[in-house]
Structure formats: C-alpha cells, structure tokens
CSV table of C-alpha atoms and ligand atoms in Angstrom, one decimal:
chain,number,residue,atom,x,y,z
A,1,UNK,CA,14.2,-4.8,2.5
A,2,UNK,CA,15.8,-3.5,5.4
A,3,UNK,CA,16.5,0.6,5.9
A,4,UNK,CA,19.5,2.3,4.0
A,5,UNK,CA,23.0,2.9,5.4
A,6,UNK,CA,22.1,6.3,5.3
A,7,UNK,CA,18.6,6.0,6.9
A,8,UNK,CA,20.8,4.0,9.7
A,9,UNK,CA,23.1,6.3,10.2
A,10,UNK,CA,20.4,9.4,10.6
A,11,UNK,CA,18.1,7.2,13.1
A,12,UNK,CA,21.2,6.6,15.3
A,13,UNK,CA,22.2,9.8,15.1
A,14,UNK,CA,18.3,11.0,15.9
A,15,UNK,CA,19.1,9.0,19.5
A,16,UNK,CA,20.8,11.5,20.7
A,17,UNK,CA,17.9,14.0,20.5
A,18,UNK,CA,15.3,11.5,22.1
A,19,UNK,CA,14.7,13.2,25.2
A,20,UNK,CA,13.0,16.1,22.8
A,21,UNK,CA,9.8,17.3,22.3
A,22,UNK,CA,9.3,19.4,19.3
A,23,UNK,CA,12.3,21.1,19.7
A,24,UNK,CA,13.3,19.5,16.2
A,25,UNK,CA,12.4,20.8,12.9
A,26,UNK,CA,12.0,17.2,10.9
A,27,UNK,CA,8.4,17.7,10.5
A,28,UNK,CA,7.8,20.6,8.3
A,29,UNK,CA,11.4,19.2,6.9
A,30,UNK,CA,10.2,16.1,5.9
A,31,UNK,CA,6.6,17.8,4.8
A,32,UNK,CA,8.3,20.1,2.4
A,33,UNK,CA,11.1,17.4,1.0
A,34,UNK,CA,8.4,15.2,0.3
A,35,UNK,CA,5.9,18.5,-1.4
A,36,UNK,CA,9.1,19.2,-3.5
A,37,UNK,CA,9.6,15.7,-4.7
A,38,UNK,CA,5.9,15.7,-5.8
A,39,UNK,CA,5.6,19.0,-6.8
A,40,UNK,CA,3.6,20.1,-4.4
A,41,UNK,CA,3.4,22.5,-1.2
A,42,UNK,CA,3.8,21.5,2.3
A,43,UNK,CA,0.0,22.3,3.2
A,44,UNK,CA,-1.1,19.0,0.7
A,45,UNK,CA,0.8,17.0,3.1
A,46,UNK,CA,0.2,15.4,6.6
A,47,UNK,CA,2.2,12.6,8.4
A,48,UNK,CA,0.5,9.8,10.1
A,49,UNK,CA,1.8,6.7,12.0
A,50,UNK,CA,2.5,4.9,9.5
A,51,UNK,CA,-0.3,4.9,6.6
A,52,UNK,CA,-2.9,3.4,8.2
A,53,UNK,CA,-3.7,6.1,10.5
A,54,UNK,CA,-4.8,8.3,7.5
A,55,UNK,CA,-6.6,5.6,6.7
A,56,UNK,CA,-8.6,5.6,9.7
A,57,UNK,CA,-8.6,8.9,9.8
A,58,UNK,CA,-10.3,8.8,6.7
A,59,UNK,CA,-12.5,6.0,7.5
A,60,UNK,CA,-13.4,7.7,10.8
A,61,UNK,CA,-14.4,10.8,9.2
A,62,UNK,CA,-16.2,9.9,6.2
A,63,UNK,CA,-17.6,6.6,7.9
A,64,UNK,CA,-18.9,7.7,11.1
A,65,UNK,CA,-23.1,8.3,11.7
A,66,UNK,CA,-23.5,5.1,9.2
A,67,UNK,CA,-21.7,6.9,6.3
A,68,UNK,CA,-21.1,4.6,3.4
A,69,UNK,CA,-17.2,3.6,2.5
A,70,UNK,CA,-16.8,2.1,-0.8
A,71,UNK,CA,-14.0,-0.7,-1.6
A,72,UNK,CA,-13.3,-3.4,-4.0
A,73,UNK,CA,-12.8,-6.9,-3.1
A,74,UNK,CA,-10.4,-8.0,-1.1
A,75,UNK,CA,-8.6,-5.3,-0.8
A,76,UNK,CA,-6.4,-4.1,2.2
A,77,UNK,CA,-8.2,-4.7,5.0
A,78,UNK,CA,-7.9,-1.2,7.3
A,79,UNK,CA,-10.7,0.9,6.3
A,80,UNK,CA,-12.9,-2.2,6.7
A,81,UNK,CA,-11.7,-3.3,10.1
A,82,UNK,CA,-11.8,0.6,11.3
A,83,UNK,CA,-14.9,1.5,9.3
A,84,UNK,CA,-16.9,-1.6,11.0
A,85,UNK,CA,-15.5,-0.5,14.3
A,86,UNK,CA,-16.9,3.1,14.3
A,87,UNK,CA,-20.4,1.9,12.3
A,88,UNK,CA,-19.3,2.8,8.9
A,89,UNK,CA,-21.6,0.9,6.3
A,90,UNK,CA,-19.2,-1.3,3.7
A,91,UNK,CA,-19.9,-1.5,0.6
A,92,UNK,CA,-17.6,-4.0,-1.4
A,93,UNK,CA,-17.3,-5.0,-5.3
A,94,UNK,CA,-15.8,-7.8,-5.9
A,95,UNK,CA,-12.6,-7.7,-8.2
A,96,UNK,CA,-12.8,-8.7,-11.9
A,97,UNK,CA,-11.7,-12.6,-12.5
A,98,UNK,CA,-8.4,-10.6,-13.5
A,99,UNK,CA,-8.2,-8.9,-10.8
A,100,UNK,CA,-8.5,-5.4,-11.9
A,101,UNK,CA,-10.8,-3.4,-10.0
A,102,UNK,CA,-14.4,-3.7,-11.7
A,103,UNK,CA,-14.7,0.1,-12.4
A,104,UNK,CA,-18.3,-0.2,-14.0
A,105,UNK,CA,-19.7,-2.4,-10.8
A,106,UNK,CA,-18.0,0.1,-8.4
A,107,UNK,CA,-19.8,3.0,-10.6
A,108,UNK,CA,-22.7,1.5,-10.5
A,109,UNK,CA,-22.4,0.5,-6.3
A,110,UNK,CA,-21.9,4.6,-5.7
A,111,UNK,CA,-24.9,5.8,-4.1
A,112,UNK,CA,-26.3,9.4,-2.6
A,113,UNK,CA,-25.5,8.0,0.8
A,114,UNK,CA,-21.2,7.1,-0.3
A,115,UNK,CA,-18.8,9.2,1.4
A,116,UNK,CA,-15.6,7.9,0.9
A,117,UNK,CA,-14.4,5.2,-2.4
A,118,UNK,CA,-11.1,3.3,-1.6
A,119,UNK,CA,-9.2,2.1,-4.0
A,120,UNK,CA,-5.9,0.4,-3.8
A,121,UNK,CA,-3.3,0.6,-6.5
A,122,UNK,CA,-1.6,-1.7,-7.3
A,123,UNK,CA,-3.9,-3.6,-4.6
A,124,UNK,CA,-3.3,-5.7,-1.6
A,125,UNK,CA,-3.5,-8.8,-1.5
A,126,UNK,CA,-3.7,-9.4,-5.2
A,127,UNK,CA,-0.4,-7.4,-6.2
A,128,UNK,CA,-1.8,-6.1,-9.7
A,129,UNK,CA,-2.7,-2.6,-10.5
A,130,UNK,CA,-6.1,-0.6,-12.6
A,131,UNK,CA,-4.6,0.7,-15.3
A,132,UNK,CA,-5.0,4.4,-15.0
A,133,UNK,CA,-7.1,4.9,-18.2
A,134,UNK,CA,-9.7,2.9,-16.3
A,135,UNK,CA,-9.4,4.2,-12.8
A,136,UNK,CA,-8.5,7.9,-13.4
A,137,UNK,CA,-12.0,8.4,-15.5
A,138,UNK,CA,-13.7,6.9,-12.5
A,139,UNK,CA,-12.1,8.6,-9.9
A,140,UNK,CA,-13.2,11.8,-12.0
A,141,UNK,CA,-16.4,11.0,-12.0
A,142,UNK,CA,-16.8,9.9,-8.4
A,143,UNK,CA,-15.1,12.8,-6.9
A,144,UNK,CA,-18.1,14.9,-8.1
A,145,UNK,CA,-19.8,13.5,-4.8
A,146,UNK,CA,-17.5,11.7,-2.3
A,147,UNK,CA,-13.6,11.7,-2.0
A,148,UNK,CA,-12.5,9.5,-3.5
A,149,UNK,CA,-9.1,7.7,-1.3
A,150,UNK,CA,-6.2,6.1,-3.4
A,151,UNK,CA,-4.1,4.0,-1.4
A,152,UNK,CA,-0.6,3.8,-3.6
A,153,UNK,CA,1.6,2.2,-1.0
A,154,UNK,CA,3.4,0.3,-3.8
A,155,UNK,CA,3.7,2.9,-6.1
A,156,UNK,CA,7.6,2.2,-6.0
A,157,UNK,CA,7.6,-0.7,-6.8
A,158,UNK,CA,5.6,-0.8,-9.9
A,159,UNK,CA,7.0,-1.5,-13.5
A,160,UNK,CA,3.5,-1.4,-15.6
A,161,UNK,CA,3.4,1.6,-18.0
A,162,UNK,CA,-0.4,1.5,-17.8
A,163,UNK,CA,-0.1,2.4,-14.2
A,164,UNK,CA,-0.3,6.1,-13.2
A,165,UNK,CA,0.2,8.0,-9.5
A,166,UNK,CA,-3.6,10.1,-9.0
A,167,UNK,CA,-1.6,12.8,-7.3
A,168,UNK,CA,-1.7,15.1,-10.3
A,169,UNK,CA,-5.2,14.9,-9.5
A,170,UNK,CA,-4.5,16.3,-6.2
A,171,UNK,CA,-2.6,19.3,-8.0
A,172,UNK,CA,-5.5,20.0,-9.8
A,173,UNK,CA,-7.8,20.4,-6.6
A,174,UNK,CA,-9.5,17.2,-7.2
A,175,UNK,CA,-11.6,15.6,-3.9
A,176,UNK,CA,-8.7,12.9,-3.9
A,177,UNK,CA,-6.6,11.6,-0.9
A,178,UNK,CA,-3.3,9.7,-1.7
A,179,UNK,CA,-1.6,7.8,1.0
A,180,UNK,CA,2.1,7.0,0.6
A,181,UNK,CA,4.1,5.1,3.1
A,182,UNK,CA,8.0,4.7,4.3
A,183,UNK,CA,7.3,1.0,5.0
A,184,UNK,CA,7.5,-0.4,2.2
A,185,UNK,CA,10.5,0.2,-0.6
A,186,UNK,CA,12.4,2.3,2.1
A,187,UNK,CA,11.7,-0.5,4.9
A,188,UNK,CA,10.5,1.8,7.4
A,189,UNK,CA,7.8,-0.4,8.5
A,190,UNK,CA,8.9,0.0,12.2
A,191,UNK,CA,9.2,3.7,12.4
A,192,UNK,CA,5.3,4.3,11.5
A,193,UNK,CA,5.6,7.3,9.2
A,194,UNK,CA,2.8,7.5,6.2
A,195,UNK,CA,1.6,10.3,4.3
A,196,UNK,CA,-1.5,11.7,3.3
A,197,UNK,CA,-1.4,13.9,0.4
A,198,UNK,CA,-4.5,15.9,-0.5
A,199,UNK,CA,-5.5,19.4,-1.3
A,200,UNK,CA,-5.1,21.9,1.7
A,201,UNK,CA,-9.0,22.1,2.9
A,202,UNK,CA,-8.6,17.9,2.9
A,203,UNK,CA,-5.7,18.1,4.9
A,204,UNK,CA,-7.1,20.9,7.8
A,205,UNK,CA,-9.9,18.2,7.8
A,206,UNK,CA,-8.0,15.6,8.6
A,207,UNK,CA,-4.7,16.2,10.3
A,208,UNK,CA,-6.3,17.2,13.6
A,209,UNK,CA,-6.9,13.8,13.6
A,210,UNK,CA,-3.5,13.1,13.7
A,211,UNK,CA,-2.8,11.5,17.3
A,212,UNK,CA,0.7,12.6,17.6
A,213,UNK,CA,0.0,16.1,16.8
A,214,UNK,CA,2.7,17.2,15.0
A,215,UNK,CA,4.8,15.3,17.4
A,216,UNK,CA,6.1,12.7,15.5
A,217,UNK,CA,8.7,9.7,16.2
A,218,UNK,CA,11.8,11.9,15.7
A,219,UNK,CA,13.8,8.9,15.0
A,220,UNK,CA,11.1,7.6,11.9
A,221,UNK,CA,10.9,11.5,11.1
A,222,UNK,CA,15.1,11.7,10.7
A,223,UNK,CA,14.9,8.0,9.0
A,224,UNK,CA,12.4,9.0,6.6
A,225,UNK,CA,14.4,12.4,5.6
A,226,UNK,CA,17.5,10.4,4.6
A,227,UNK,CA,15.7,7.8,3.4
A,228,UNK,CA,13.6,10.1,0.7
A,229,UNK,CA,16.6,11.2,-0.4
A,230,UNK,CA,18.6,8.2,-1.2
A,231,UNK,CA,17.5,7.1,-4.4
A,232,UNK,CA,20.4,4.7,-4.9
A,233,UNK,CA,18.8,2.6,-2.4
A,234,UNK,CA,15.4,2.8,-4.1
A,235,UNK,CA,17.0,1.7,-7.2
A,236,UNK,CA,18.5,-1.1,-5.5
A,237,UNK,CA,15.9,-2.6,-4.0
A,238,UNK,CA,13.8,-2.2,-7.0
A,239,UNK,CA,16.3,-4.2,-8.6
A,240,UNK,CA,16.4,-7.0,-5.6
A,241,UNK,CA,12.8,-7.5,-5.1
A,242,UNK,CA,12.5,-7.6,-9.1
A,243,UNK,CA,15.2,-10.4,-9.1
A,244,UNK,CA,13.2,-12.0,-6.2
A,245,UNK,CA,10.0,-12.2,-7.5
A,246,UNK,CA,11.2,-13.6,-11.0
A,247,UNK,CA,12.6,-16.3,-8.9
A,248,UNK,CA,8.8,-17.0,-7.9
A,249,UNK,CA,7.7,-16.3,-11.2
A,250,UNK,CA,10.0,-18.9,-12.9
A,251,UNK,CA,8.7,-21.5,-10.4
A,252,UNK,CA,4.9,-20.9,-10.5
A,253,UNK,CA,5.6,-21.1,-14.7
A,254,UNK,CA,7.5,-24.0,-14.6
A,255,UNK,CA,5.1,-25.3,-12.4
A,256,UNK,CA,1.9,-24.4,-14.1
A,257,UNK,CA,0.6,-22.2,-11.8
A,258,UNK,CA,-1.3,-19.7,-11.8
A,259,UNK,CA,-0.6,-16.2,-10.5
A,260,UNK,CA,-1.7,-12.3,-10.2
A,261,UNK,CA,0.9,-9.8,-12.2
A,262,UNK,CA,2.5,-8.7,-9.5
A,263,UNK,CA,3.8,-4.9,-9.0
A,264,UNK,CA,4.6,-5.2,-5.6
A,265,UNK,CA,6.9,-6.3,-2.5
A,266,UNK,CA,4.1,-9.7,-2.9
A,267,UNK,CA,3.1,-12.5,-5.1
A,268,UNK,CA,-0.5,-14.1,-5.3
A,269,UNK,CA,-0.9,-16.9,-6.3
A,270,UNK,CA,-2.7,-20.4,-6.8
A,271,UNK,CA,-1.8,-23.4,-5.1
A,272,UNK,CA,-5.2,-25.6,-5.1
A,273,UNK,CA,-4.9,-26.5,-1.5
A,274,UNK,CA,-7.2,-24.7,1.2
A,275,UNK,CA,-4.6,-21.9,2.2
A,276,UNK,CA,-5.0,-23.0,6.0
A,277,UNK,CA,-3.1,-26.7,4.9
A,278,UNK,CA,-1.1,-24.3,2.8
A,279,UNK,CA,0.1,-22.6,5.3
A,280,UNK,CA,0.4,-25.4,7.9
A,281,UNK,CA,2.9,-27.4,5.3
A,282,UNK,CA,4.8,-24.5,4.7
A,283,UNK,CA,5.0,-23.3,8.0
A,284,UNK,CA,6.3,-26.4,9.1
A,285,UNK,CA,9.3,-26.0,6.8
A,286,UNK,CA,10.2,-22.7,7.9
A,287,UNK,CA,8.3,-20.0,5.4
A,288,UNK,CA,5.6,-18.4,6.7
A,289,UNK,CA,2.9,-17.2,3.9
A,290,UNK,CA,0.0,-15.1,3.9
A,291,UNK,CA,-3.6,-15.4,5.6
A,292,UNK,CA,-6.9,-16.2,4.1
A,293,UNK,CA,-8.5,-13.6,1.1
A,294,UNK,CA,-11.9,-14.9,0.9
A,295,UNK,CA,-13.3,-16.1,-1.8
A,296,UNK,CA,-9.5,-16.8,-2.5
A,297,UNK,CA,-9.4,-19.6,-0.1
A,298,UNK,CA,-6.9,-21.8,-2.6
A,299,UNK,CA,-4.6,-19.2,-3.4
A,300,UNK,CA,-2.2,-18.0,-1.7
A,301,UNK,CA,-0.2,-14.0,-0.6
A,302,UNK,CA,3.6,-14.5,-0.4
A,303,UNK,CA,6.1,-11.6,0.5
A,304,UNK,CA,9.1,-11.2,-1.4
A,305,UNK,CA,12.7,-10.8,0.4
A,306,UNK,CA,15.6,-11.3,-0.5
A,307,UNK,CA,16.4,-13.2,-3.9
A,308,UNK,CA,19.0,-15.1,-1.8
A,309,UNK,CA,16.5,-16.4,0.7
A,310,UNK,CA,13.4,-17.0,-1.7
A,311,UNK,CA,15.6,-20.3,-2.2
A,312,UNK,CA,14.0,-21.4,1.1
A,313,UNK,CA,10.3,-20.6,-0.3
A,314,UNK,CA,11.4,-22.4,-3.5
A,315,UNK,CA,12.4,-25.7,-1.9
A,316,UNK,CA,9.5,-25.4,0.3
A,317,UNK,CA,6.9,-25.1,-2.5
A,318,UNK,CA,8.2,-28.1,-4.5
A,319,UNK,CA,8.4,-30.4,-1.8
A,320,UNK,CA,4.2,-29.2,-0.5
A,321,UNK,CA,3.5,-29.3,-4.1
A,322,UNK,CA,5.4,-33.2,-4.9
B,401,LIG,C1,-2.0,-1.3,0.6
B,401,LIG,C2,-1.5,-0.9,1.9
B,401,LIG,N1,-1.8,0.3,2.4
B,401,LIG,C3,-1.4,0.6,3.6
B,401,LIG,C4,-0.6,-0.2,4.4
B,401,LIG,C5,-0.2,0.2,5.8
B,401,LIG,O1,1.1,0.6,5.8
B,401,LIG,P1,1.8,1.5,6.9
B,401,LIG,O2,0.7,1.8,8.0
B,401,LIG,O3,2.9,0.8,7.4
B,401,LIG,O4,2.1,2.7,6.2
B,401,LIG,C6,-0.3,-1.5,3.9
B,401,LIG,C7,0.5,-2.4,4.7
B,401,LIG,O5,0.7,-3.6,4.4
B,401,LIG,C8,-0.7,-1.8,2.6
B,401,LIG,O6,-0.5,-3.0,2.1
C-alpha cells in the first residue's frame, strides 16, 4: 500500500525542515503517540531504522561471544543473517506441518546457554500466526531465563481471534521485546522507522545501539506521526489487502492448491514446481514472486497489492499452471 494523503502531505511539509539536526521535536513526539496508543510510557519505546535494526540490535547483544539465539523455522531471516555475522550460535525448530510454531520442540531446544528466543507472529514467510494460548504460556516460561523477542510486524493486518499482541506482557515487566514497524500497513517501508517496545531497563540496554542516536530521518519521523494517527487509512487498507488476498484465495481453491492461512500483506503457497522455475515462468510474464524457504522449495511467498493488479498474478498463475 502506498503512504496516506495525510502521511504525504506531513513528509512534504517535513522538507522544509531538512537542513535540521535535532532541532525538531518528532522523536519523543512520535515515542509518546505511539506509548499512548499502547498504553504505555515513552521510556518502553525506542525507534530504530526501520525494524530490523532492533533486530540486530537484539541479535548483536544477546548473540555476541557465541550466545545462543533461538528461532523457528523459516522464519524472517534478520536475526539469522546478523546473528551468523557477529558469531551468534542459531538454533532453529522447524515449524509444525501447519505451520504453527512447534512450542513443545522450541521448549525443549532452550538451553542454559540461550539468550535470546525469536518468534515471529504471524510469521514470515509462511503468513499464519501461534495462537496466543500456545505462545503466551511459552513465552512465560522462557522469559524466566532469556528474553524472549516477538517480532509482530503484521499485527495489523491480522483477522484471527486466536491471535493476541504480547505487549501486555511488556506492561507487566515481562523480559519481552516487541518490534513494530511503519513499513508495512502504513507503507512506510522507505522511511526506515521501527519500534522496539520493551520495559525501560530493556530499552537503556538497547537504544545506545541505536545508530542514528536519537537523530532520526525527520521526514519518516513526521510521516510516521501522521500516519499513526490516521486510522481511516488503516481501515482502508485492511479492507484492500483483505479483498486482494481473497482474490488469491479464490484461485488457489479453485485450483486445488494448497496454502498457509494467511494474516498478512503475503500469501504462501504450493505450486509443485521448484520455486526457481516458478519464479523464472512468472517472472517472464511480469510478476515477480518470492525467493526460496528451504525445505519449502515447491511452494511459493507472494506479496499482495492492490486487488486491481493481483489480476496480473492471476492470469500469470493459470497460464504457468495450464
Ligand atoms: C517479520 C518481519 N519483521 C521485520 C521486518 C523488517 O521490516 P522493517 O525493517 O522495514 O521495519 C520485516 C520485513 O519484511 C518482516 O517481514
């Protein structure tokens, strides 16, 4: 989705003041709209470029000296790729055959030596979510002896009542980090502005790490205020990439395919060709689909946009499919 008029209209309007330092006041702004809307206080909240930095923040500080980061698997790919840069040891559990996170294997994988547990809901690339009867009793547990990170970069989109935000679990001084991100339902993607949200000792641990130092993109910090506030436009795109992905969802049925629930801005799902041909085919007329999730290497990760252009995706499918 692209940004909102009124996220427009305050980036342009930001221009102005681009020759500034930190002689704006959007940070601590956008810190305590986004403590109020979660009923929270400014000091659980840090801002990162985008959501992965907290995530490699995290990953950093809980995975350097050979400390031991726990995932699922696949799963969005970040703390991997920076945990293996900095020496982290990975430890991943593979998803259920439904996809849901397999809470007892990932109880049973914690160790003495695990610092950090991520866990994605609703996950990337798969698109479902834990239900939080499963993966609150876990997290409970777990955060007895590491943090325990939840990644809820979709939470917006999400439609299943068995789903549940852990941020109350921040309220309630849990060791939990949640990361939230403007690039997704408020199609911020290009301005880079992610939050972390954790209790207040969690956050003076990890926004040092910050590398913009409280100097933000005042243009993404401006976009994001408007944005957070502009809940017509959440609606609304709710409402578009619900109509786009039933437009996915009708095919894949009609074509007896089989797919992962989504509660995302993504569909996975399988096509029973090696995704590389996959991709190739559909590549060649015009739609460009997702990358290889090992051991998924027949199914295939396919971003929603608008239910207007999915027609594209649609004709392409039936034709690689004929
Ligand atoms: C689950 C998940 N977390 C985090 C991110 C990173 O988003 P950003 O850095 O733009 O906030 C993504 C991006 O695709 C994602 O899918």
């Amino acid at each position: 989705m692209t940004p909102s008029a009124s996220a427009r209209r305050a980036m342009r309007k930001s221009l102005a003041k681009a020759n500034l330092y930190n002689m704006d006041i959007a940070l601590p702004e956008l810190k305590a709209l986004i403590a109020k809307q979660f009923g929270l206080t400014p000091k659980h909240i840090f801002v990162g470029v985008g959501s992965t930095e907290i995530l490699n923040a995290a990953a950093f500080i809980y995975g350097k000296n050979g400390g031991e980061i726990l995932t699922s698997d696949p799963t969005f790919e970040s703390i991997h790729v920076y945990g293996k840069t900095i020496g982290a040891s990975l430890k991943k559990v593979p998803l259920r055959d439904d996809f849901e996170m397999d809470i007892p294997a990932l109880r049973r994988a914690m160790s003495r030596k695990t610092k950090l547990i991520y866990v994605c809901n609703p996950n990337n690339p798969t698109g479902n979510i834990t239900p939080d009867r499963k993966l609150r009793s876990f997290c409970e547990e777990a955060t007895k002896k590491a943090l325990a990170f939840v990644d809820e970069a979709y939470h917006e989109y999400v439609r299943d009542r068995r789903y549940k935000s852990l941020i109350d679990m921040v309220k309630a001084g849990k060791n939990v980090l949640v990361s939230r991100t403007a690039s997704k339902i408020h199609g911020l993607a290009g301005m880079r502005i992610g939050f972390g949200i954790a209790k207040p000792e969690i956050v003076s641990e990890l926004e040092p790490y910050m590398t913009a130092m409280s100097l933000n993109n005042i243009v993404g910090l401006r976009a994001a205020l408007a944005s957070y506030q502009d809940t017509d436009h959440q609606v609304f795109c709710l409402r578009k990439n619900n109509e786009a992905r039933k437009v996915v969802t009708d095919l894949l049925d009609e074509m007896g395919r089989q797919y992962a629930p989504s509660e995302t801005n993504f569909i996975f799902f399988h096509t029973g060709k090696p995704i590389e041909q996959f991709q190739a085919e559909m590549q060649k007329r015009g739609v460009r689909v997702g990358r290889p999730f090992p051991p998924y290497l027949d199914w295939c990760r396919l971003s929603l946009v608008k239910p207007e252009q999915m027609s594209l995706f649609v004709r392409a499918f039936r034709e690689v499919m004929a």
